[in-house]
Coordinates of C-alpha atoms in Angstrom, one line a residue:
M1 CA -15.6 -51.7 8.7
C2 CA -13.5 -49.9 6.1
R3 CA -12.5 -47.3 8.7
V4 CA -11.6 -50.0 11.3
A5 CA -9.5 -51.9 8.7
L6 CA -7.7 -48.7 7.7
E7 CA -6.8 -47.9 11.3
S8 CA -5.6 -51.4 11.9
L9 CA -3.4 -51.1 8.8
Y10 CA -2.2 -47.7 10.1
R11 CA -0.9 -49.3 13.3
L12 CA 0.5 -52.4 11.7
L13 CA 2.4 -50.3 9.3
W14 CA 3.9 -48.3 12.1
V15 CA 5.1 -51.5 13.8
Y16 CA 6.5 -52.8 10.5
M17 CA 8.3 -49.6 9.5
I18 CA 9.4 -48.2 12.9
R19 CA 9.7 -51.1 15.3
V20 CA 10.6 -54.0 13.0
K21 CA 12.6 -51.8 10.6
C22 CA 11.2 -53.6 7.5
E23 CA 12.5 -56.8 5.9
S24 CA 14.8 -57.3 2.9
N25 CA 14.6 -54.7 0.2
T26 CA 12.6 -56.9 -2.2
A27 CA 10.1 -58.1 0.4
T28 CA 9.6 -54.6 1.8
Q29 CA 9.1 -53.2 -1.7
T30 CA 6.5 -55.8 -2.5
R31 CA 4.6 -55.3 0.7
L32 CA 4.6 -51.5 0.4
Q33 CA 3.6 -51.6 -3.3
S34 CA 0.6 -53.8 -2.4
I35 CA -0.5 -51.4 0.3
V36 CA 0.0 -48.3 -1.9
N37 CA -1.9 -49.9 -4.8
S38 CA -4.8 -50.7 -2.4
L39 CA -5.0 -47.2 -0.8
F40 CA -4.2 -45.1 -3.9
P41 CA -5.3 -47.1 -6.9
K42 CA -3.5 -46.1 -10.2
G43 CA -5.8 -44.1 -12.4
S44 CA -8.4 -43.6 -9.7
K45 CA -9.7 -40.1 -8.8
A46 CA -10.2 -41.0 -5.1
V47 CA -8.5 -42.8 -2.3
V48 CA -9.7 -46.1 -0.7
P49 CA -11.6 -46.1 1.6
R50 CA -13.6 -43.0 0.8
D51 CA -14.9 -40.5 3.4
T52 CA -11.9 -41.1 5.7
P53 CA -9.9 -38.3 7.4
L54 CA -7.0 -37.5 5.0
N55 CA -4.6 -37.2 8.0
I56 CA -4.5 -41.0 8.3
F57 CA -3.2 -41.4 4.7
V58 CA -0.7 -38.6 5.4
K59 CA 0.6 -40.4 8.5
I60 CA 0.9 -43.7 6.6
I61 CA 3.1 -42.0 4.0
Q62 CA 5.2 -40.5 6.8
F63 CA 5.7 -43.9 8.4
I64 CA 6.9 -45.3 5.0
A65 CA 9.2 -42.3 4.5
Q66 CA 10.8 -42.9 7.8
E67 CA 12.6 -45.9 6.4
R68 CA 12.0 -45.7 2.7
L69 CA 12.1 -42.0 1.8
D70 CA 12.8 -42.5 -1.9
F71 CA 9.8 -45.0 -2.3
A72 CA 7.5 -42.6 -0.4
M73 CA 8.4 -39.7 -2.5
K74 CA 8.7 -41.2 -6.0
E75 CA 6.1 -44.0 -5.8
I76 CA 3.5 -42.3 -3.7
V77 CA 3.8 -38.5 -3.4
F78 CA 4.8 -37.9 -7.1
D79 CA 1.9 -39.9 -8.3
L80 CA -0.6 -38.2 -5.9
I81 CA 0.3 -34.7 -7.0
S82 CA 0.7 -35.6 -10.7
V83 CA 4.4 -34.9 -11.1
G84 CA 5.4 -34.9 -14.7
R85 CA 1.8 -34.6 -15.9
P86 CA 0.1 -31.4 -17.1
I87 CA -2.5 -30.0 -14.7
K88 CA -5.1 -27.9 -16.3
I89 CA -8.2 -29.1 -14.4
I90 CA -8.2 -30.4 -10.9
L91 CA -9.7 -33.9 -11.0
T92 CA -8.1 -35.6 -8.0
P93 CA -8.2 -33.0 -5.1
E94 CA -8.1 -35.4 -2.2
R95 CA -5.1 -37.3 -3.6
M96 CA -3.2 -34.0 -4.3
S97 CA -4.0 -32.7 -0.8
I98 CA -2.6 -35.9 0.7
G99 CA 0.5 -35.7 -1.4
L100 CA 1.3 -32.1 -0.6
R101 CA 0.6 -32.5 3.1
A102 CA 2.7 -35.7 3.3
F103 CA 5.7 -33.9 1.6
L104 CA 5.5 -31.0 4.1
V105 CA 5.1 -33.3 7.1
V106 CA 8.1 -35.4 6.1
A107 CA 10.2 -32.2 5.4
D108 CA 9.2 -30.7 8.7
S109 CA 10.0 -33.9 10.6
L110 CA 13.4 -34.2 9.0
Q111 CA 14.3 -30.5 9.5
Q112 CA 13.2 -30.5 13.1
K113 CA 14.9 -33.8 13.7
E114 CA 11.9 -35.2 15.5
G115 CA 13.1 -38.8 15.2
Y116 CA 10.6 -41.7 15.0
P117 CA 6.9 -40.8 15.0
P118 CA 5.1 -42.1 18.0
M119 CA 2.8 -45.1 18.1
P120 CA -0.6 -44.1 16.6
R121 CA -3.3 -43.6 19.1
T122 CA -7.0 -44.2 18.7
V123 CA -8.4 -41.2 16.8
G124 CA -10.7 -39.4 19.3
V125 CA -14.3 -38.6 18.2
L126 CA -16.3 -35.9 19.8
P127 CA -20.0 -36.3 20.6
S128 CA -20.9 -34.3 17.5
G129 CA -19.2 -37.0 15.4
N130 CA -16.3 -34.7 14.5
T131 CA -12.7 -36.1 14.7
L132 CA -10.6 -34.8 17.6
R133 CA -7.4 -33.5 16.2
V134 CA -4.1 -32.6 17.9
K135 CA -2.9 -29.1 16.8
K136 CA 0.6 -29.3 15.4
T137 CA 2.8 -26.3 14.6
F138 CA 4.6 -26.4 11.3
I139 CA 7.7 -24.5 10.1
N140 CA 6.9 -21.2 8.3
K141 CA 10.4 -20.7 7.0
V142 CA 10.9 -21.2 3.2
L143 CA 12.1 -24.6 2.4
T144 CA 15.1 -23.6 0.3
E145 CA 17.2 -25.8 -2.0
D146 CA 20.0 -25.8 0.5
T147 CA 17.7 -26.9 3.3
A148 CA 16.2 -29.6 1.1
K149 CA 19.7 -30.8 0.4
S150 CA 20.7 -30.9 4.1
I151 CA 17.7 -33.1 4.9
G152 CA 18.1 -35.4 1.9
M153 CA 15.1 -34.2 -0.1
S154 CA 16.8 -32.1 -2.8
Q155 CA 16.1 -34.7 -5.5
Y156 CA 12.3 -34.3 -4.9
Y157 CA 12.3 -30.6 -4.1
F158 CA 12.1 -29.2 -7.6
Y159 CA 9.5 -31.6 -8.9
V160 CA 7.1 -31.0 -6.0
R161 CA 7.5 -27.2 -6.4
K162 CA 6.8 -27.4 -10.1
A163 CA 3.6 -29.5 -9.5
F164 CA 2.6 -27.2 -6.7
D165 CA 2.8 -24.3 -9.2
D166 CA 0.6 -26.0 -11.7
I167 CA -2.0 -27.0 -9.0
L168 CA -2.2 -23.4 -7.6
K169 CA -2.7 -21.9 -11.1
A170 CA -5.4 -24.4 -12.0
L171 CA -7.2 -23.8 -8.7
D172 CA -7.0 -20.1 -9.1
V173 CA -8.6 -20.3 -12.5
Q174 CA -11.4 -22.6 -11.5
Y175 CA -12.1 -21.8 -7.8
G176 CA -10.2 -18.6 -7.1
R177 CA -11.1 -15.7 -9.4
P178 CA -14.7 -17.0 -10.1
L179 CA -15.5 -17.1 -6.3
M180 CA -14.3 -13.6 -5.3
M181 CA -16.8 -11.6 -3.4
T182 CA -16.1 -8.6 -5.8
T183 CA -17.4 -10.6 -8.7
V184 CA -20.8 -9.3 -9.8
Q185 CA -22.3 -12.8 -10.3
N186 CA -21.6 -13.6 -6.6
A187 CA -23.2 -10.5 -5.2
N188 CA -26.4 -12.1 -3.7
K189 CA -25.2 -15.6 -3.2
E190 CA -24.4 -17.4 0.1
P191 CA -21.0 -19.0 0.5
D192 CA -22.6 -22.2 1.8
D193 CA -24.5 -22.5 -1.4
M194 CA -21.5 -22.0 -3.6
I195 CA -19.0 -24.3 -1.8
T196 CA -20.8 -27.6 -1.9
G197 CA -20.8 -30.8 -3.9
E198 CA -17.8 -31.3 -6.2
R199 CA -16.4 -27.9 -5.2
K200 CA -15.9 -28.8 -1.6
P201 CA -12.9 -31.1 -1.9
K202 CA -11.3 -28.7 -4.4
I203 CA -11.7 -25.8 -2.0
D204 CA -10.2 -28.1 0.7
L205 CA -7.2 -28.6 -1.6
F206 CA -7.0 -24.9 -2.2
R207 CA -6.8 -24.3 1.6
T208 CA -4.0 -26.9 1.9
C209 CA -2.1 -25.1 -0.9
V210 CA -2.5 -21.6 0.6
A211 CA -1.6 -22.8 4.0
A212 CA 1.7 -24.3 2.5
V213 CA 2.8 -20.8 1.4
P214 CA 5.4 -19.5 2.1
R215 CA 6.9 -22.7 3.4
L216 CA 6.7 -24.1 -0.1
I217 CA 7.1 -21.6 -3.0
P218 CA 5.7 -22.6 -6.4
D219 CA 8.4 -22.9 -9.0
G220 CA 7.6 -20.8 -12.1
M221 CA 5.3 -18.3 -10.4
R222 CA 6.7 -14.8 -10.1
R223 CA 6.7 -13.3 -6.7
Q224 CA 4.3 -10.5 -7.6
D225 CA 1.9 -13.1 -9.1
L226 CA 2.0 -15.1 -5.9
V227 CA 1.3 -12.0 -3.8
D228 CA -1.5 -11.0 -6.2
L229 CA -3.1 -14.5 -5.9
L230 CA -3.0 -14.5 -2.1
S231 CA -4.3 -10.9 -2.0
R232 CA -7.3 -11.8 -4.2
L233 CA -8.0 -14.8 -1.9
T234 CA -8.5 -12.3 1.0
V235 CA -11.9 -11.5 -0.6
H236 CA -12.8 -15.1 -1.5
M237 CA -16.2 -16.4 -0.6
D238 CA -14.7 -19.1 1.7
E239 CA -14.0 -17.7 5.1
E240 CA -11.3 -20.2 6.0
L241 CA -9.5 -19.5 2.7
R242 CA -9.6 -15.8 3.4
G243 CA -8.0 -16.3 6.8
L244 CA -5.3 -18.6 5.4
A245 CA -4.4 -16.2 2.6
F246 CA -4.1 -13.4 5.1
Q247 CA -1.9 -15.6 7.3
S248 CA 0.4 -16.5 4.5
L249 CA 0.9 -12.8 3.5
Q250 CA 1.4 -12.0 7.2
N251 CA 4.1 -14.7 7.5
M252 CA 5.8 -13.1 4.5
M253 CA 5.8 -9.7 6.2
L254 CA 7.0 -11.2 9.5
D255 CA 9.7 -13.7 8.5
F256 CA 11.0 -12.5 5.1
P257 CA 12.3 -8.9 5.2
E258 CA 13.2 -8.9 1.5
W259 CA 9.5 -9.6 0.6
R260 CA 7.9 -6.8 2.6
E261 CA 7.8 -4.0 0.1
D262 CA 6.5 -6.4 -2.5
V263 CA 3.7 -7.6 -0.3
I264 CA 2.7 -4.0 0.5
Q265 CA 2.8 -2.9 -3.1
G266 CA 1.1 -6.0 -4.4
F267 CA -1.7 -5.8 -1.9
I268 CA -2.3 -2.1 -2.7
Q269 CA -2.4 -2.9 -6.4
F270 CA -5.0 -5.5 -5.6
I271 CA -7.1 -3.0 -3.6
L272 CA -7.0 -0.5 -6.5
R273 CA -7.8 -3.0 -9.1
E274 CA -10.4 -5.2 -7.4
V275 CA -12.0 -3.4 -4.4
N276 CA -13.9 -0.4 -5.6
D277 CA -16.0 2.0 -3.6
T278 CA -19.2 0.0 -4.2
F279 CA -17.9 -2.6 -1.7
P280 CA -17.4 -0.4 1.3
Q281 CA -17.1 -3.2 3.8
L282 CA -14.6 -5.1 1.7
L283 CA -12.7 -1.9 1.3
D284 CA -12.5 -1.3 5.0
N285 CA -11.4 -5.0 5.5
A286 CA -8.7 -4.5 2.9
L287 CA -7.5 -1.4 4.7
R288 CA -7.4 -3.2 8.0
V289 CA -5.3 -5.9 6.4
L290 CA -2.9 -3.3 5.0
L291 CA -2.7 -1.7 8.5
Q292 CA -1.9 -5.1 10.0
F293 CA 0.9 -5.6 7.5
L294 CA 2.4 -2.3 8.5
T295 CA 2.1 -3.1 12.2
T296 CA 3.8 -6.5 11.6
W297 CA 6.6 -4.7 9.7
K298 CA 7.0 -2.3 12.6
N299 CA 7.0 -5.0 15.3
A300 CA 9.5 -7.1 13.3
L301 CA 11.8 -4.1 13.2
N302 CA 11.4 -3.4 16.9
T303 CA 12.1 -7.0 18.0
N304 CA 15.1 -7.4 15.8
S305 CA 17.9 -5.6 17.6
V306 CA 20.5 -6.5 15.0
K307 CA 20.5 -3.9 12.2
K308 CA 21.4 -5.4 8.8
E309 CA 23.0 -3.5 6.0
V310 CA 20.5 -2.6 3.4
S311 CA 21.5 -1.8 -0.2
E312 CA 20.6 1.5 -1.8
I313 CA 18.2 -0.1 -4.3
R314 CA 16.3 -1.8 -1.5
I315 CA 16.1 1.5 0.4
E316 CA 14.6 3.0 -2.8
Q317 CA 12.1 0.2 -3.2
M318 CA 11.0 0.4 0.4
T319 CA 10.7 4.2 0.2
S320 CA 8.6 3.9 -2.9
A321 CA 6.4 1.3 -1.3
L322 CA 5.8 3.4 1.9
H323 CA 5.1 6.6 -0.1
L324 CA 2.5 4.5 -2.1
V325 CA 0.9 3.6 1.2
E326 CA 0.7 7.3 2.1
G327 CA -0.7 8.0 -1.4
I328 CA -3.6 5.5 -1.0
A329 CA -4.2 6.7 2.6
L330 CA -4.5 10.3 1.4
V331 CA -7.2 9.2 -1.1
M332 CA -9.0 7.2 1.5
L333 CA -9.2 10.3 3.7
C334 CA -11.7 11.6 1.1
N335 CA -14.2 9.0 2.2
C336 CA -17.5 10.0 3.8
K337 CA -17.4 7.0 6.2
V338 CA -15.8 7.5 9.6
S339 CA -14.5 3.9 9.6
T340 CA -12.6 4.4 6.4
R341 CA -11.1 7.7 7.4
R342 CA -10.1 6.3 10.8
L343 CA -8.3 3.4 9.1
A344 CA -6.5 5.9 6.7
A345 CA -5.3 7.9 9.7
H346 CA -4.0 4.9 11.5
I347 CA -2.2 3.7 8.3
L348 CA -0.5 7.1 8.0
K349 CA 0.7 6.8 11.6
E350 CA 2.0 3.3 11.2
T351 CA 3.7 4.3 7.9
K352 CA 5.5 7.1 9.7
T353 CA 6.8 4.7 12.4
V354 CA 8.0 2.2 9.8
M355 CA 9.8 5.0 7.9
K356 CA 11.5 6.1 11.0
L357 CA 12.7 2.6 11.9
Q358 CA 13.5 1.3 8.4
L359 CA 14.7 4.2 6.3
P360 CA 17.6 6.7 6.7
P361 CA 16.6 10.4 7.2
R362 CA 14.9 11.8 4.1
T363 CA 14.0 15.2 2.9
E364 CA 10.3 14.5 2.7
E365 CA 8.4 14.5 5.9
P366 CA 5.8 11.8 6.8
V367 CA 2.4 12.9 5.6
V368 CA 0.8 12.5 9.1
D369 CA 3.2 15.0 10.6
V370 CA 2.4 17.6 8.0
I371 CA -1.3 17.0 8.4
D372 CA -1.1 17.3 12.1
R373 CA 0.6 20.7 11.7
A374 CA -2.2 21.7 9.3
C375 CA -4.9 20.9 11.9
S376 CA -5.1 24.4 13.4
A377 CA -5.7 25.9 9.9
A378 CA -8.3 23.1 9.3
I379 CA -10.1 24.0 12.4
N380 CA -10.5 27.6 11.4
N381 CA -11.6 26.7 7.9
C382 CA -14.3 24.1 9.0
L383 CA -15.9 26.1 11.8
P384 CA -18.4 27.9 9.5
Y385 CA -19.8 24.6 8.4
L386 CA -20.3 23.1 11.9
P387 CA -23.5 23.1 14.0
T388 CA -23.2 24.7 17.4
S389 CA -22.8 21.4 19.3
E390 CA -19.8 20.4 17.1
K391 CA -18.2 23.8 17.4
S392 CA -18.4 23.5 21.2
A393 CA -16.8 20.0 21.1
L394 CA -14.1 21.2 18.8
L395 CA -13.2 24.3 20.8
A396 CA -13.2 22.3 24.1
A397 CA -10.8 19.6 22.8
S398 CA -7.4 19.9 24.4
A399 CA -5.5 18.5 21.4
V400 CA -6.7 18.1 17.9
D401 CA -4.9 16.0 15.4
L402 CA -5.7 14.0 12.2
Q403 CA -7.1 11.1 14.2
W404 CA -9.5 13.3 16.2
L405 CA -10.8 15.1 13.1
A406 CA -11.1 11.9 11.0
E407 CA -13.5 10.4 13.6
R408 CA -16.1 13.2 13.5
S409 CA -19.1 11.3 12.3
S410 CA -21.4 14.2 11.3
W411 CA -18.9 16.3 9.4
A412 CA -19.3 14.7 6.0
T413 CA -22.3 15.1 3.6
G414 CA -24.1 12.0 2.4
T415 CA -22.9 9.6 5.0
H416 CA -25.2 7.0 6.6
E417 CA -23.5 7.5 9.9
G418 CA -25.0 10.9 10.5
E419 CA -26.7 13.7 8.6
G420 CA -24.1 16.1 7.3
P421 CA -24.6 19.8 7.9
N422 CA -25.3 20.5 4.2
K423 CA -28.1 18.0 3.8
A424 CA -30.7 20.3 2.2
S425 CA -33.7 18.0 1.9
A426 CA -34.7 14.5 1.4
D427 CA -34.7 14.9 -2.4
I428 CA -31.9 17.3 -3.2
L429 CA -28.3 16.9 -2.2
D430 CA -26.5 20.2 -2.2
L431 CA -23.0 19.4 -3.2
S432 CA -22.1 22.9 -4.5
Q433 CA -21.1 23.9 -1.0
M434 CA -18.3 22.6 1.2
D435 CA -18.9 20.6 4.3
A436 CA -16.8 20.5 7.4
W437 CA -14.8 17.5 6.3
C438 CA -14.1 18.9 2.8
A439 CA -12.8 22.0 4.5
C440 CA -10.4 20.0 6.6
L441 CA -9.3 18.0 3.6
M442 CA -8.6 21.1 1.5
S443 CA -6.6 22.5 4.4
F444 CA -4.5 19.4 4.7
I445 CA -3.5 19.4 1.0
H446 CA -3.0 23.2 0.9
Q447 CA 0.0 24.5 -1.0
D448 CA 1.7 25.2 2.3
Y449 CA 1.3 21.8 3.7
V450 CA 1.0 18.3 2.0
L451 CA 1.4 19.7 -1.5
K452 CA 4.7 21.4 -0.5
H453 CA 6.2 18.9 1.9
C454 CA 5.0 15.5 0.6
P455 CA 5.3 15.7 -3.2
T456 CA 6.0 12.0 -3.8
A457 CA 3.0 10.8 -1.8
V458 CA 0.8 13.4 -3.7
T459 CA 2.2 12.4 -7.0
L460 CA 1.4 8.7 -6.3
S461 CA -2.1 9.6 -5.1
W462 CA -3.0 11.2 -8.5
P463 CA -3.5 8.0 -10.6
I464 CA -5.3 6.4 -7.6
V465 CA -7.8 9.2 -7.2
T466 CA -8.5 9.6 -10.9
S467 CA -9.1 5.9 -11.2
R468 CA -11.6 6.0 -8.3
I469 CA -13.4 8.9 -9.9
T470 CA -13.8 7.0 -13.2
C471 CA -14.9 3.8 -11.5
L472 CA -17.4 5.5 -9.2
F473 CA -19.1 7.6 -11.9
S474 CA -21.1 4.8 -13.4
N475 CA -23.0 4.6 -10.1
I476 CA -24.0 8.3 -10.0
E477 CA -24.9 9.4 -13.5
L478 CA -28.6 8.5 -13.8
N479 CA -29.3 10.9 -16.6
P480 CA -27.3 11.8 -19.8
V481 CA -25.9 15.2 -20.3
N482 CA -28.4 17.6 -21.8
D483 CA -27.1 20.2 -24.3
N484 CA -30.1 22.4 -23.7
R485 CA -28.7 25.4 -21.8
A486 CA -32.2 26.1 -20.3
S487 CA -31.5 23.1 -18.1
L488 CA -28.9 25.2 -16.2
L489 CA -31.8 27.2 -14.7
R490 CA -33.4 24.1 -13.1
T491 CA -32.9 23.7 -9.4
T492 CA -34.4 20.3 -8.9
T493 CA -33.5 16.9 -10.2
V494 CA -35.7 15.0 -12.6
K495 CA -36.3 12.1 -10.2
K496 CA -35.9 11.4 -6.5
V497 CA -32.3 10.6 -5.7
P498 CA -31.7 7.2 -4.0
S499 CA -29.9 7.4 -0.7
E500 CA -27.2 5.0 -2.0
R501 CA -26.5 7.4 -4.8
D502 CA -26.2 10.2 -2.3
V503 CA -23.3 8.4 -0.7
Y504 CA -21.6 7.7 -4.0
L505 CA -22.0 11.2 -5.3
S506 CA -20.7 12.8 -2.0
L507 CA -17.7 10.5 -2.2
W508 CA -17.2 11.3 -5.9
R509 CA -17.4 15.0 -5.1
N510 CA -14.7 14.6 -2.4
Y511 CA -12.5 12.7 -4.9
L512 CA -13.0 15.4 -7.4
L513 CA -12.1 18.1 -5.0
Y514 CA -8.9 16.2 -4.1
A515 CA -8.0 15.5 -7.7
C516 CA -8.5 19.2 -8.7
R517 CA -6.3 20.3 -5.8
V518 CA -3.4 17.9 -6.5
A519 CA -3.7 17.9 -10.3
P520 CA -0.1 17.8 -11.8
S521 CA 1.2 20.6 -13.9
N522 CA 2.9 18.3 -16.4
S523 CA 0.5 16.0 -18.3
N524 CA 3.4 13.8 -19.2
I525 CA 4.4 13.0 -15.6
T526 CA 5.3 9.4 -14.9
V527 CA 4.6 7.7 -11.6
R528 CA 6.6 4.9 -10.2
Y529 CA 4.5 2.9 -7.9
L530 CA 4.3 -0.6 -9.3
S531 CA 6.5 -3.2 -7.7
P532 CA 9.4 -4.5 -9.8
D533 CA 8.9 -7.4 -12.0
L534 CA 10.5 -10.0 -9.8
S535 CA 10.7 -13.7 -10.5
F536 CA 12.1 -16.7 -8.7
S537 CA 15.0 -18.6 -10.0
S538 CA 15.2 -22.3 -9.4
S539 CA 15.6 -21.6 -5.7
P540 CA 14.1 -18.9 -3.5
E541 CA 17.3 -17.9 -1.9
N542 CA 18.6 -16.7 -5.2
A543 CA 15.9 -14.0 -5.4
A544 CA 18.0 -11.5 -3.5
S545 CA 20.7 -11.5 -6.2
D546 CA 18.0 -11.2 -8.9
R547 CA 16.6 -8.2 -7.1
A548 CA 19.9 -6.4 -7.0
E549 CA 20.0 -6.2 -10.8
H550 CA 16.5 -4.8 -11.1
R551 CA 15.4 -1.2 -11.4
Y552 CA 12.0 0.3 -11.0
T553 CA 10.1 0.9 -14.2
G554 CA 8.2 4.2 -14.6
I555 CA 4.6 3.9 -15.7
S556 CA 2.4 6.6 -17.0
N557 CA -0.8 7.8 -15.4
S558 CA -2.9 5.4 -17.5
G559 CA -3.5 8.2 -19.9
I560 CA -5.3 10.4 -17.4
S561 CA -3.7 13.8 -17.3
A562 CA -5.1 16.9 -15.6
S563 CA -6.4 18.2 -18.9
N564 CA -8.1 14.9 -19.7
L565 CA -9.8 15.0 -16.3
F566 CA -11.1 18.5 -16.9
K567 CA -12.3 17.5 -20.4
Q568 CA -14.3 14.7 -18.8
I569 CA -16.0 16.7 -16.1
V570 CA -16.6 20.1 -17.7
P571 CA -19.5 18.9 -19.8
F572 CA -21.4 18.0 -16.6
L573 CA -21.8 21.7 -15.9
R574 CA -24.8 21.2 -18.3
S575 CA -26.2 18.3 -16.4
E576 CA -29.9 18.3 -15.4
Q577 CA -28.9 16.9 -12.1
A578 CA -28.3 19.8 -9.7
D579 CA -26.3 17.8 -7.2
L580 CA -23.9 16.5 -9.9
R581 CA -23.6 19.9 -11.4
G582 CA -22.9 21.4 -8.0
A583 CA -20.2 18.9 -7.3
V584 CA -18.4 19.7 -10.6
V585 CA -18.6 23.4 -9.9
L586 CA -17.2 23.0 -6.4
G587 CA -14.4 20.8 -7.7
L588 CA -13.4 23.1 -10.5
S589 CA -13.3 26.0 -8.1
H590 CA -10.5 24.4 -6.2
V591 CA -8.2 23.6 -9.1
N592 CA -4.5 23.7 -8.4
H593 CA -3.3 26.9 -9.9
L594 CA -0.2 25.1 -11.3
A595 CA -2.3 22.5 -13.2

């Protein structure tokens, strides 16, 4: 009965507001206040009636706003989203969701000049009992202060954005960070078990908030913080929230040219900070997202025939962002998994295309071009490590480039996708010898190729690879270092090596090889790869002027110099584990002579 009564009220209100055009101000105010107090009781955490599709409440507010915008905003929306009240814990998720959605629906309707909303129809119900909804397309463009003023909503705009900021931050603390798939506590838990009970309406509110970005930008949240929040939500346990976060970032890349380098840099920082090599599937997913961002950037440049003037500082920022992409792709080429290497190769290709379309001619060549030139040398160097069948396939190939080489599944040691050529036995992993993929990798970053022609990408890759080495090591060191030099004579490990450790140790060996080859000569080198500390002023359109005054800030290599790296790994020459010892020996044998 409650649902029937609400739908009746829903239609009567449309007739009263749209067809009858209300009554006198006092009478209308009294009637509307009575309806609002019944549906959204003051001090209540819920709406009345419960268990009703929130869309009906949103439409009711839209009908009221059609003739009484000020009442709808100040008396209903402001109360629902707790404007003017501190939001530390989310206690009224349904009310907040209704308020935010109503604000956006009203703003979209006014901006698109849709006129009067149509007479409500009976809400269709499917045989399953689910409500049949009509898909509506909303505007993705940022609702700026000027736009809000032009549609008569400027006096509500700031307050809603401020409340939106508080809601997002509270949700992130309670239901964002704790429910990331990279959190150890969530490792063996099912999403359906985690997102139930009281959490469900709050996750629904989180979805509403994320879907509202970038249409509505939270006031008080720096741009890089917003990108970081959305990036983290791409590994949230809730699948729908992951998709919405990706779509919001994608919209930024597509519709907001001035945001592109910030999204790219922020997302890469998220990968490096949160997605380590013990989450291989999440790492591949993150690289796919990064690749999609680059493709979106490329497509946006191709479809926009009008070339806009770009300031020198923006060119510098975009150049830095794209070189950072090349840096992480170079490190990802160290991976033993074909899927990861394939993604890295695609990322390098897309980066080259974006550079060509977006940047003026530069002295540094795209990394992928240099690597493709090095492929002939790589072929010669890897032939001794290949079985006969692979040699035949390689020699028969008409054209060999990075993409072709990266997709060889059996060239890397310790991969689940195929037994590498150097797999000595089930118990011992011989990492003191190169494998075919290592030989290719060393050929790519030879002094005559990437090291010489792509110094910026190489420099930016150094802190990335040293960080991966440090993070991964806790998963491979099963035994402490033994100072007994007699242990050097041992040729077998103390205990059987788990297959998962084989994969991690092979990857660690590849990272170490790469790090030793690109080790910088100056331990005080500074690397500039973090995005600038950008913040929004009271309106998003002023961000461009803020950016013009900003300069990149150099950051150090987190204290990891070449000498520090060597100090960390040299003691493992005394390790009882032959595979670990062999990996260190091989890495040190390829140290850059300038380091």
